mmCIF file of C-alpha atoms in Angstrom:
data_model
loop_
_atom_site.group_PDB
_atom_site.id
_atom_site.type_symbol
_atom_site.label_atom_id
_atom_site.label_comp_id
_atom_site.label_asym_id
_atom_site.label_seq_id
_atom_site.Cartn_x
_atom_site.Cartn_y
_atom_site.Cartn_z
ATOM 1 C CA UNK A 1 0.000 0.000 0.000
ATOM 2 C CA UNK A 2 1.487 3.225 -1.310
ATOM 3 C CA UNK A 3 1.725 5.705 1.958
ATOM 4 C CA UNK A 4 0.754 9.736 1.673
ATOM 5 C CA UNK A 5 3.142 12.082 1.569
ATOM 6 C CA UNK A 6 3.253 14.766 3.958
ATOM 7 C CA UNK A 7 5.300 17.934 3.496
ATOM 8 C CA UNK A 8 7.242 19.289 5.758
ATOM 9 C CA UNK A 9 5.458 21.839 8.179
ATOM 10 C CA UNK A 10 8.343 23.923 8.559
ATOM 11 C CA UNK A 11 11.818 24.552 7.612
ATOM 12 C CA UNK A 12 15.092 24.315 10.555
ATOM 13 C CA UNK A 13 16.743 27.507 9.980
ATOM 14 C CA UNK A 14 20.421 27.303 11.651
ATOM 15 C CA UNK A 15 23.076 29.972 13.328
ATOM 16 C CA UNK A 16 25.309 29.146 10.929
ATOM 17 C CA UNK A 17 23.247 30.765 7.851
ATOM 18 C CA UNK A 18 24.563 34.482 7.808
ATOM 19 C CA UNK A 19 22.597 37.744 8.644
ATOM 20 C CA UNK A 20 24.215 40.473 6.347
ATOM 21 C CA UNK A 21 25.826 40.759 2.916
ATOM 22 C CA UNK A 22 25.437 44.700 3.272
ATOM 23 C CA UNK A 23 29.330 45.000 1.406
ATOM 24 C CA UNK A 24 31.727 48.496 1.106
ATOM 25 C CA UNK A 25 30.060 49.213 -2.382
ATOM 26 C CA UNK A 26 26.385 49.043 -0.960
ATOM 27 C CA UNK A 27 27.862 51.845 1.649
ATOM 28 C CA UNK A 28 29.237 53.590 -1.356
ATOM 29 C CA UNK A 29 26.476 53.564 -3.265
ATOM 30 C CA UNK A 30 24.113 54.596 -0.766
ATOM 31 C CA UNK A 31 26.108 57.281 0.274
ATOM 32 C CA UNK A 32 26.175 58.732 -3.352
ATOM 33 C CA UNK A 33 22.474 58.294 -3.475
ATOM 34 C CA UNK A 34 22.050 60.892 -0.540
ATOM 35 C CA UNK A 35 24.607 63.311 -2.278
ATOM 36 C CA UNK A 36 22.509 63.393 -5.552
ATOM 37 C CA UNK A 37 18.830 63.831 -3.879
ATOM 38 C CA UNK A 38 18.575 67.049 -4.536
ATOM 39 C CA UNK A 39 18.758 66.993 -8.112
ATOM 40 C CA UNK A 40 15.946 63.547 -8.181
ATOM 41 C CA UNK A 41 12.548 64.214 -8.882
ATOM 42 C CA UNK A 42 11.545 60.794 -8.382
ATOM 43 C CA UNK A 43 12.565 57.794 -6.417
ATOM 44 C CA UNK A 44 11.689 54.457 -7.718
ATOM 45 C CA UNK A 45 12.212 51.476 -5.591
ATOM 46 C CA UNK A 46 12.049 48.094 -7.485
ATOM 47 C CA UNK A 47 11.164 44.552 -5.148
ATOM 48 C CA UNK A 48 10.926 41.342 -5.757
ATOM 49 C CA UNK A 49 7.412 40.375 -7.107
ATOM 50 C CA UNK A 50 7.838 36.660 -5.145
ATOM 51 C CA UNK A 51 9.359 38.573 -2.196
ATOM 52 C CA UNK A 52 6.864 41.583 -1.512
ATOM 53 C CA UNK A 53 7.778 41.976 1.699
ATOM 54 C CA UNK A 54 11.456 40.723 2.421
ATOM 55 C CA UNK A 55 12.774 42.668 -0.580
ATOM 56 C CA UNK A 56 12.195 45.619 1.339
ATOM 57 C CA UNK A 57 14.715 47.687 2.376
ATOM 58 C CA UNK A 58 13.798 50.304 4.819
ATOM 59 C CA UNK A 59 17.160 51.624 4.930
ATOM 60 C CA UNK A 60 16.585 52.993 1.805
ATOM 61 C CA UNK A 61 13.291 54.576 2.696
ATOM 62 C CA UNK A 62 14.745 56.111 5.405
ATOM 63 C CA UNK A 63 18.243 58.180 3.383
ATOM 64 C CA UNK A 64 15.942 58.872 0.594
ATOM 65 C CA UNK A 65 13.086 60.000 1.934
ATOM 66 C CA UNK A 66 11.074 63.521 0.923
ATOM 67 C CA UNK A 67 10.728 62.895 -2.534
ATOM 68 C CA UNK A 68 7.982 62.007 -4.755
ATOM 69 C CA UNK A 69 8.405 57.382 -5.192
ATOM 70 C CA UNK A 70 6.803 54.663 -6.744
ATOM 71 C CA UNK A 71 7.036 50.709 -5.779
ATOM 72 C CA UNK A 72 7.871 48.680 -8.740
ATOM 73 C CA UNK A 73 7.206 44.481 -8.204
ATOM 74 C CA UNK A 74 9.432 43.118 -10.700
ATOM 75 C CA UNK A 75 9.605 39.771 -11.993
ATOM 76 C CA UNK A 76 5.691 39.409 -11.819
ATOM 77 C CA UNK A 77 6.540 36.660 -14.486
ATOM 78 C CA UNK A 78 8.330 34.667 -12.358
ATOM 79 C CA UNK A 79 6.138 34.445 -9.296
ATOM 80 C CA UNK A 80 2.287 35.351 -10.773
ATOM 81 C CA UNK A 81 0.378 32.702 -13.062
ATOM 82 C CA UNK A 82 -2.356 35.149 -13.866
ATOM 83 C CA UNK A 83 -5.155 33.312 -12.024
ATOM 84 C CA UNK A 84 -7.846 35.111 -9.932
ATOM 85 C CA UNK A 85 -5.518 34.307 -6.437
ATOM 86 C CA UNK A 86 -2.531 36.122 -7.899
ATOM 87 C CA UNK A 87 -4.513 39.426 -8.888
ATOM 88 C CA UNK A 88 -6.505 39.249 -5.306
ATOM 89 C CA UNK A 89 -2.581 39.224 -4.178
ATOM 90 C CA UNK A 90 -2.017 42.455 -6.051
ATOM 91 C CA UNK A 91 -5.238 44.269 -4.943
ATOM 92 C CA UNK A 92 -3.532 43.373 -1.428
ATOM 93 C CA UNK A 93 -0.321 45.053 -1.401
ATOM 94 C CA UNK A 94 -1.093 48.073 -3.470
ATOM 95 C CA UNK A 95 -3.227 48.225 0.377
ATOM 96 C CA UNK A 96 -0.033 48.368 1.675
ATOM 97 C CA UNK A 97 1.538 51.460 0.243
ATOM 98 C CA UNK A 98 0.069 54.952 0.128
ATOM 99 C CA UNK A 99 2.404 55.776 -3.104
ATOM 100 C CA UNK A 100 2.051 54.492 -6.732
ATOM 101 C CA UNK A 101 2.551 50.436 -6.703
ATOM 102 C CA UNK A 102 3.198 48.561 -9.946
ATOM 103 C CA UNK A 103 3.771 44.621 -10.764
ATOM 104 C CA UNK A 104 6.053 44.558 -13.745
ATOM 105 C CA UNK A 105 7.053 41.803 -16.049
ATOM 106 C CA UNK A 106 10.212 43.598 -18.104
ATOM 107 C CA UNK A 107 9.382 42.046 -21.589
ATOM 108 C CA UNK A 108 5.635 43.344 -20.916
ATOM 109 C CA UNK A 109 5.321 46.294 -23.063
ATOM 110 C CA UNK A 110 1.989 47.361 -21.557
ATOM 111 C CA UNK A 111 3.299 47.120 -17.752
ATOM 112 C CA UNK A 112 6.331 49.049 -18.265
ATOM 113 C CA UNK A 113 4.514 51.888 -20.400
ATOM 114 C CA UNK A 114 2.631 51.874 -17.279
ATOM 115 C CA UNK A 115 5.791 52.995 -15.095
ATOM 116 C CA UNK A 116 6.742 55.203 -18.384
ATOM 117 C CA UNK A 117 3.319 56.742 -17.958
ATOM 118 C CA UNK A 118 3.541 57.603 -14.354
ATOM 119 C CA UNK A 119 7.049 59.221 -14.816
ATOM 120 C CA UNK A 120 5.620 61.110 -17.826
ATOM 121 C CA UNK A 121 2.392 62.543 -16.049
ATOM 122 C CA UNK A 122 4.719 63.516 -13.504
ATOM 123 C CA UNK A 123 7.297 65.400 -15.495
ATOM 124 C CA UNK A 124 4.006 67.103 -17.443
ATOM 125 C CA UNK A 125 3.039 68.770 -13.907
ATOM 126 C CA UNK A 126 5.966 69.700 -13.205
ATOM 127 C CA UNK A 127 6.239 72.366 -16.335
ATOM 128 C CA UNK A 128 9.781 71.761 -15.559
ATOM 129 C CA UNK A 129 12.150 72.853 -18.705
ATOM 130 C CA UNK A 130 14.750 71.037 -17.716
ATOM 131 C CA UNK A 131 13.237 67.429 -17.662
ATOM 132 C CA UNK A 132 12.874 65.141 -14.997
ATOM 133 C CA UNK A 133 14.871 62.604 -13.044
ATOM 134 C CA UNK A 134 14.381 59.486 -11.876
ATOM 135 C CA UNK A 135 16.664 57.137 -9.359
ATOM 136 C CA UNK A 136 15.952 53.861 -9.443
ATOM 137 C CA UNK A 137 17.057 51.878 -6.267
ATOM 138 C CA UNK A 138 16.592 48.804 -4.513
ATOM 139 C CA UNK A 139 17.693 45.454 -3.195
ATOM 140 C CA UNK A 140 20.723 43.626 -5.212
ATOM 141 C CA UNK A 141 19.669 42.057 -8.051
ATOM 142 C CA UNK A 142 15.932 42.822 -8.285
ATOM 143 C CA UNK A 143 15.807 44.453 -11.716
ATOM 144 C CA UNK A 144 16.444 47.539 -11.338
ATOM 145 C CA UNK A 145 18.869 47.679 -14.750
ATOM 146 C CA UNK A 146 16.519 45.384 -16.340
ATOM 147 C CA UNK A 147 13.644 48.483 -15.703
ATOM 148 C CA UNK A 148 15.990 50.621 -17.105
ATOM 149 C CA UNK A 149 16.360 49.092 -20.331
ATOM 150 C CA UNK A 150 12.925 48.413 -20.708
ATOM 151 C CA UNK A 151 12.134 51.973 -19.811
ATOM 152 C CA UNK A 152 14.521 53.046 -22.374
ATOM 153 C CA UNK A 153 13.330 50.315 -25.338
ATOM 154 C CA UNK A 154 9.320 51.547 -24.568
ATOM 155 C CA UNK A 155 10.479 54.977 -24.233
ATOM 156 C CA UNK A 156 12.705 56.500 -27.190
ATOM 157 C CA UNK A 157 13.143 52.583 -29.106
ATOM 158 C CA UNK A 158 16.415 52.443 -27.904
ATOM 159 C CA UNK A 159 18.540 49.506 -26.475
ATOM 160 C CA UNK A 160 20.520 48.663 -23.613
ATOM 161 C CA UNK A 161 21.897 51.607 -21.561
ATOM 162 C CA UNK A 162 22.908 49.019 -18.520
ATOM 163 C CA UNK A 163 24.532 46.006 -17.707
ATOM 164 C CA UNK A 164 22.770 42.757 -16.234
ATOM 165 C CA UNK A 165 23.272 39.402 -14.732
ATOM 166 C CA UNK A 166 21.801 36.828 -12.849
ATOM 167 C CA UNK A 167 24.135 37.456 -9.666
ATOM 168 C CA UNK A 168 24.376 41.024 -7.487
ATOM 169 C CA UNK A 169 26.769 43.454 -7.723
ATOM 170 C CA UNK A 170 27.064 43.746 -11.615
ATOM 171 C CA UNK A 171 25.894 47.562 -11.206
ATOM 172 C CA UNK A 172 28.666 49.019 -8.844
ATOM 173 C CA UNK A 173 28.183 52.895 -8.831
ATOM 174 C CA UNK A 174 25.436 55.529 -10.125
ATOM 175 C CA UNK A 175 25.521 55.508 -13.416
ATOM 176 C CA UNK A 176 24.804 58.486 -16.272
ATOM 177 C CA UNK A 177 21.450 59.327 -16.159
ATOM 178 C CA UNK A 178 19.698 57.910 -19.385
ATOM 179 C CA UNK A 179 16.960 59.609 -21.338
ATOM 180 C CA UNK A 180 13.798 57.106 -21.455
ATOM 181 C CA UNK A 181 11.236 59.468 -22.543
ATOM 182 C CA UNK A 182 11.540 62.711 -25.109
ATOM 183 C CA UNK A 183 9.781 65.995 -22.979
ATOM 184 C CA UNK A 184 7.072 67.751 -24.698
ATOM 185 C CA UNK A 185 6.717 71.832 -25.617
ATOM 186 C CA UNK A 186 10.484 72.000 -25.545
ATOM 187 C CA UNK A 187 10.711 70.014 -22.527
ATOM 188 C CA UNK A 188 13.832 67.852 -21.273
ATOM 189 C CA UNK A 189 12.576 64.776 -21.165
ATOM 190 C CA UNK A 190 11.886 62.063 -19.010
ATOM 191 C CA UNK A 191 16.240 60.706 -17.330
ATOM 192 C CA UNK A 192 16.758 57.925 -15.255
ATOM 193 C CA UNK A 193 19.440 56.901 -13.528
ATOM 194 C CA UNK A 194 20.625 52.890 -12.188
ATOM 195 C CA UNK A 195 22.236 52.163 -8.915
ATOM 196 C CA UNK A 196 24.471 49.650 -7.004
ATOM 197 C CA UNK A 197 21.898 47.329 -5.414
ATOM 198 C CA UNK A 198 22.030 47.739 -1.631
ATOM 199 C CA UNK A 199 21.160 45.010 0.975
ATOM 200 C CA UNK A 200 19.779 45.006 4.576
ATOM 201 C CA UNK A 201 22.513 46.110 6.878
ATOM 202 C CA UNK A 202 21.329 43.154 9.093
ATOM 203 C CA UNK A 203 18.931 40.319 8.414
ATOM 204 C CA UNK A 204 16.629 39.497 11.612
ATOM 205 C CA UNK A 205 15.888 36.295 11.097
ATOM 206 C CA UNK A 206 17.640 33.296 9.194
ATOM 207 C CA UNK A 207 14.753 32.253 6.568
ATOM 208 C CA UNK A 208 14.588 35.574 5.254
ATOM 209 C CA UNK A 209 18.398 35.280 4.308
ATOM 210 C CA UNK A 210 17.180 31.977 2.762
ATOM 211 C CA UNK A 211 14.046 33.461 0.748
ATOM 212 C CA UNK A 212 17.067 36.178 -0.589
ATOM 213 C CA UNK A 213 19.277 33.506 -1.485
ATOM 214 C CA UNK A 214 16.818 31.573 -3.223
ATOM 215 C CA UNK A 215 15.793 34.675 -5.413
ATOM 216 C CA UNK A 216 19.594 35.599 -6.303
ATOM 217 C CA UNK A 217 19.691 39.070 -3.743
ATOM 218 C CA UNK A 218 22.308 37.467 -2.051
ATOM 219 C CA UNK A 219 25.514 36.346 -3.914
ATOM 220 C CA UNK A 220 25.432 32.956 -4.460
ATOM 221 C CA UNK A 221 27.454 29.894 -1.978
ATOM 222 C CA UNK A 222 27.343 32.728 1.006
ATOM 223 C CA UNK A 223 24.496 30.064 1.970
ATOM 224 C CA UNK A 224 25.289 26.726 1.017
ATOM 225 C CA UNK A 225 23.624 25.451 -2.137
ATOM 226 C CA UNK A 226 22.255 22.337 -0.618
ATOM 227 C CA UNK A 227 20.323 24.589 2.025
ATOM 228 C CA UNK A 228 19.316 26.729 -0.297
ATOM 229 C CA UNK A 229 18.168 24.072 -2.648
ATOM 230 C CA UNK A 230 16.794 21.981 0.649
ATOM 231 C CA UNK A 231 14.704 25.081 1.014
ATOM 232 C CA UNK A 232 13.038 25.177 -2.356
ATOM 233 C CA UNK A 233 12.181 21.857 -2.075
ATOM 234 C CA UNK A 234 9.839 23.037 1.247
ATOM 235 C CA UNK A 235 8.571 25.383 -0.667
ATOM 236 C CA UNK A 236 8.053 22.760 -4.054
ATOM 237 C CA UNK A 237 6.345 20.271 -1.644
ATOM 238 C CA UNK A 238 4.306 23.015 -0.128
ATOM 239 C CA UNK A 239 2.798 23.806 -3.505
ATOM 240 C CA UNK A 240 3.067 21.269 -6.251
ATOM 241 C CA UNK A 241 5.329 18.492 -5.404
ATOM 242 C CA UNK A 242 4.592 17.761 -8.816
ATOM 243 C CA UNK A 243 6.950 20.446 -10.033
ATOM 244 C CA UNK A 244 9.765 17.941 -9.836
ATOM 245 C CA UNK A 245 8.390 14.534 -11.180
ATOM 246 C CA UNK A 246 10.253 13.807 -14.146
ATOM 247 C CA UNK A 247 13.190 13.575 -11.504
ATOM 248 C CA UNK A 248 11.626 11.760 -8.745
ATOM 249 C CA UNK A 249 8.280 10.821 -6.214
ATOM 250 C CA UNK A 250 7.217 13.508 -3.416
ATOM 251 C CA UNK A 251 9.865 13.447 -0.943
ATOM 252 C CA UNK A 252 11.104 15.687 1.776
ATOM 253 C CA UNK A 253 14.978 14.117 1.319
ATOM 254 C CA UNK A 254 16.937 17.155 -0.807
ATOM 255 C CA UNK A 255 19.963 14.405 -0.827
ATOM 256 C CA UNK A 256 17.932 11.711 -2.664
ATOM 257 C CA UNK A 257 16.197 14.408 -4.879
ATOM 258 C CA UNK A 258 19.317 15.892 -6.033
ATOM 259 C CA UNK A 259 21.356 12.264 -6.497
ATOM 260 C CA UNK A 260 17.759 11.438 -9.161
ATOM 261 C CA UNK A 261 18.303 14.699 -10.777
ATOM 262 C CA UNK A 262 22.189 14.133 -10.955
ATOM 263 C CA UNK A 263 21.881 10.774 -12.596
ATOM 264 C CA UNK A 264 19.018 12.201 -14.840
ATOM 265 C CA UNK A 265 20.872 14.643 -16.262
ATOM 266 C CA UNK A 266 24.295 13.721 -16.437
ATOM 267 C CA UNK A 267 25.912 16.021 -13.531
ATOM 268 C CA UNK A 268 28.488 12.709 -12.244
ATOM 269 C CA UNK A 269 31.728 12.109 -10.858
ATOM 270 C CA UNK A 270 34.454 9.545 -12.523
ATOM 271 C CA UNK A 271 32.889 6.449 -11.015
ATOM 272 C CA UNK A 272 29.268 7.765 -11.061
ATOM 273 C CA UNK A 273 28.829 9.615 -7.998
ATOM 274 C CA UNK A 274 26.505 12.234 -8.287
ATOM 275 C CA UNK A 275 27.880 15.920 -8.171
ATOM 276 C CA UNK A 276 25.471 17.123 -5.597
ATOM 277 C CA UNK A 277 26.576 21.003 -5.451
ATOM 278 C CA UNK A 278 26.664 21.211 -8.960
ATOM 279 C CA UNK A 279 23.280 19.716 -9.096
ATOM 280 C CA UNK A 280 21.753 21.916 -6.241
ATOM 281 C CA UNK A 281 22.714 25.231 -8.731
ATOM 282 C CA UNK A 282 21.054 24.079 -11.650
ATOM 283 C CA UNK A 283 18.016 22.954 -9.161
ATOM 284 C CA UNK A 284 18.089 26.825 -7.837
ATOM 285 C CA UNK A 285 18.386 28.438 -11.632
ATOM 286 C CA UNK A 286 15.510 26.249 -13.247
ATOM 287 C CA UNK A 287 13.062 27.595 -10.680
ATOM 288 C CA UNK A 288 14.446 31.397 -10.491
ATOM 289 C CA UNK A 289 13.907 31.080 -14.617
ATOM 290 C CA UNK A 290 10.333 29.480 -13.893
ATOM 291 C CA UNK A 291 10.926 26.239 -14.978
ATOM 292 C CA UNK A 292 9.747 24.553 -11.535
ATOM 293 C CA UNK A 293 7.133 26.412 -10.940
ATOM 294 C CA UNK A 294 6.035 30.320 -10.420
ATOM 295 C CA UNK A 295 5.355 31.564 -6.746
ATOM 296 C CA UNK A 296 5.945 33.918 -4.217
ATOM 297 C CA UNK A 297 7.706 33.047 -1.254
ATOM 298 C CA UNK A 298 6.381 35.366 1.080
ATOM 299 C CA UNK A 299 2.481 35.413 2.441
ATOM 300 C CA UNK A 300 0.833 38.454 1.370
ATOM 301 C CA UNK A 301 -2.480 38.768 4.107
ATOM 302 C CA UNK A 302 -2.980 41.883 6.610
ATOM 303 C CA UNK A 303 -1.254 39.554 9.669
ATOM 304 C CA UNK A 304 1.604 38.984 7.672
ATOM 305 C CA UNK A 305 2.503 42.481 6.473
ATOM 306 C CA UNK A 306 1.821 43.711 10.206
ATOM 307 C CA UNK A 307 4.715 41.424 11.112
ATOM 308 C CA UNK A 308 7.208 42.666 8.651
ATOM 309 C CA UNK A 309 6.256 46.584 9.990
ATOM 310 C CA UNK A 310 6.963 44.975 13.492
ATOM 311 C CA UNK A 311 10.485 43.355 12.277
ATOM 312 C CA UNK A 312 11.157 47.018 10.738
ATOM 313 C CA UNK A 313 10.455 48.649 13.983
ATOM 314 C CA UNK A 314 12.545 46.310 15.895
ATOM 315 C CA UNK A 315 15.498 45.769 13.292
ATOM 316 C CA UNK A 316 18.971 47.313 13.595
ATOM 317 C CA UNK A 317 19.035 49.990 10.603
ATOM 318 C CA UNK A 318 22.986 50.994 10.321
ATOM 319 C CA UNK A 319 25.697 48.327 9.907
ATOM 320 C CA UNK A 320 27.296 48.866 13.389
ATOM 321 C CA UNK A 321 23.735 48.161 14.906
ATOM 322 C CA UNK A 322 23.487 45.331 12.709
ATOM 323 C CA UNK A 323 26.561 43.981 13.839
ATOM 324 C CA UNK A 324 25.633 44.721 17.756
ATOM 325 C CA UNK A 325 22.849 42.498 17.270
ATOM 326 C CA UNK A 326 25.129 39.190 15.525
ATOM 327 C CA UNK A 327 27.223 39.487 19.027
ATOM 328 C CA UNK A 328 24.155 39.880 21.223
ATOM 329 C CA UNK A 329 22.228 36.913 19.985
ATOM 330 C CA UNK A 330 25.827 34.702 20.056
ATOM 331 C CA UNK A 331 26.156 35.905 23.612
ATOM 332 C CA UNK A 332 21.865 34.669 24.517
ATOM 333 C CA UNK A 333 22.482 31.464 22.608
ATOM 334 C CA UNK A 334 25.409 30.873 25.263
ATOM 335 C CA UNK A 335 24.042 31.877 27.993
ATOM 336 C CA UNK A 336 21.359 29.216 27.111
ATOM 337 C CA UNK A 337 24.016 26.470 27.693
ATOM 338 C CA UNK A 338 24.730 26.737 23.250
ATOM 339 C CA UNK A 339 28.309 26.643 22.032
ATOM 340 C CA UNK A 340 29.015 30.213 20.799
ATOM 341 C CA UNK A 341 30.300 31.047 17.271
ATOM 342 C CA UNK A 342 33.778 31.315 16.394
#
């Protein structure tokens, strides 16, 4: 008799998975940021569409505050399947925010001319003769050069003005600000201008790192692939355990998921051992390119967006805090009879 499978109810987070990979260049960059606010019209923070809330960055809400901003969700295609449940998602977090909120797929002509639009209508009130500009900021490696680009295409036909990549840290500084829109009556124009990505100066708690791991904010082996890949597998079994049956039955075992997909698709040793790291990153890219599946991997209700404004309030903003906090929980989980960190 074939037994039901049960998923796993929760995921073991561990000490050992780090709290920060806030790095000098994310200082840098932020620090340039504040320099140039008073020549920004507009700020426009991008977010992970499958990580609404832990995407956010509050640090940057606080240093670049008193200017006019927009929320951009990007990557809508990689965590919304267009069904009823995903657009009552949508309705929820605009709730959320009392600025302009937008869920953007990049190759979407019709959702980026929506940001276009906004920036537009705003540079039209302005009667400014000098254009507008925009800063576009935000965690690393959310889109935020990919918006530019597709800013730029939709807005003047033109092509790439930025570089990409699937890991953080391929913008490292401000860049030029690019025209993405002509002005009209004379007008400037519509500029915008990319940034360095910047992260959290500390991470509160250990499955958040793991949900910005799993999306590529966080550059990849500072969490072990196997954990990482051990934790889309929760979140596969969760949802759709089906996601991954061409390699194997339901199971809650990453190690005998990833030795099936290993012998499946040829990732072996001399001898045929299975090369299980190897095998873990091409488990985390076919999801983050939607190939096992498209979900977020945060809850979006009312209860759980009151606990990520509580974790803000409580949260250590500046690095030094950040760090304060790493030695103060090391010194609790001693005190509690644990073996402190080296």
């Amino acid at each position: 008799m074939t037994s039901t499978f049960i998923p796993r109810l929760s995921f073991p987070v561990t000490d050992s998975i780090p709290r920060s990979f806030f790095l000098g260049h994310h200082r840098a960059g932020l620090s340039a940021m504040q320099k140039m606010l008073s020549s920004i019209d507009i700020v426009i923070e991008c977010r992970d569409y499958r990580l609404p809330l832990t995407s956010r960055n509050p640090l940057l809400e606080e240093s670049l505050a008193g200017r006019t901003r927009a929320i951009v969700y990007t990557k809508r295609d990689l965590g919304s399947n267009n069904t009823d449940l995903d657009r009552e998602r949508e309705k929820q977090i605009r709730k959320w925010h009392n600025q302009e909120v937008f869920f953007c797929n990049h190759a979407n002509r019709n959702d980026v001319r929506r940001v276009l639009d906004f920036g537009k209508r705003w540079t039209a009130s302005s009667a400014s003769l000098t254009g507008s500009c925009m800063l576009v900021v935000g965690m690393p490696n959310v889109g935020k050069s990919s918006l530019l680009n597709a800013l730029r295409r939709v807005g003047i036909g033109k092509g790439k003005a930025a570089s990409t990549g699937d890991q953080p840290g391929v913008t490292r500084k401000i860049g030029t600000a690019v025209k993405i829109a002509e002005g009209e009556d004379d007008g400037e124009g519509l500029y915008l201008s990319d940034t360095p990505g910047v992260f959290i100066p500390y991470v509160s708690d250990g499955e958040s790192m793991l949900k910005l791991a799993l999306c590529g904010c966080v550059k990849d082996g500072i969490v072990p692939y196997i954990t990482v890949a051990d934790y889309l597998l929760y979140h596969l079994n969760k949802i759709s355990p089906m996601e991954y049956s061409n390699f194997h039955t339901p199971t809650n075992d990453i190690m005998e998921l990833l030795t099936a997909i290993a012998v499946k698709t040829g990732r072996l040793r001399k001898g045929g051992e299975a090369e299980l790291e190897a095998t873990a990153v091409w488990f985390i890219q076919r999801w983050r390119t939607g190939y096992l599946g498209r979900f977020m991997l945060d809850q979006v209700t009312d209860d759980a967006w009151q606990r990520a404004q509580d974790k803000v309030r409580e949260a250590p903003v500046s690095l030094n805090q950040g760090r304060k906090a790493v030695k103060a929980e090391r010194r609790a989980r001693y005190s509690a009879g644990d073996t402190p960190d080296s």
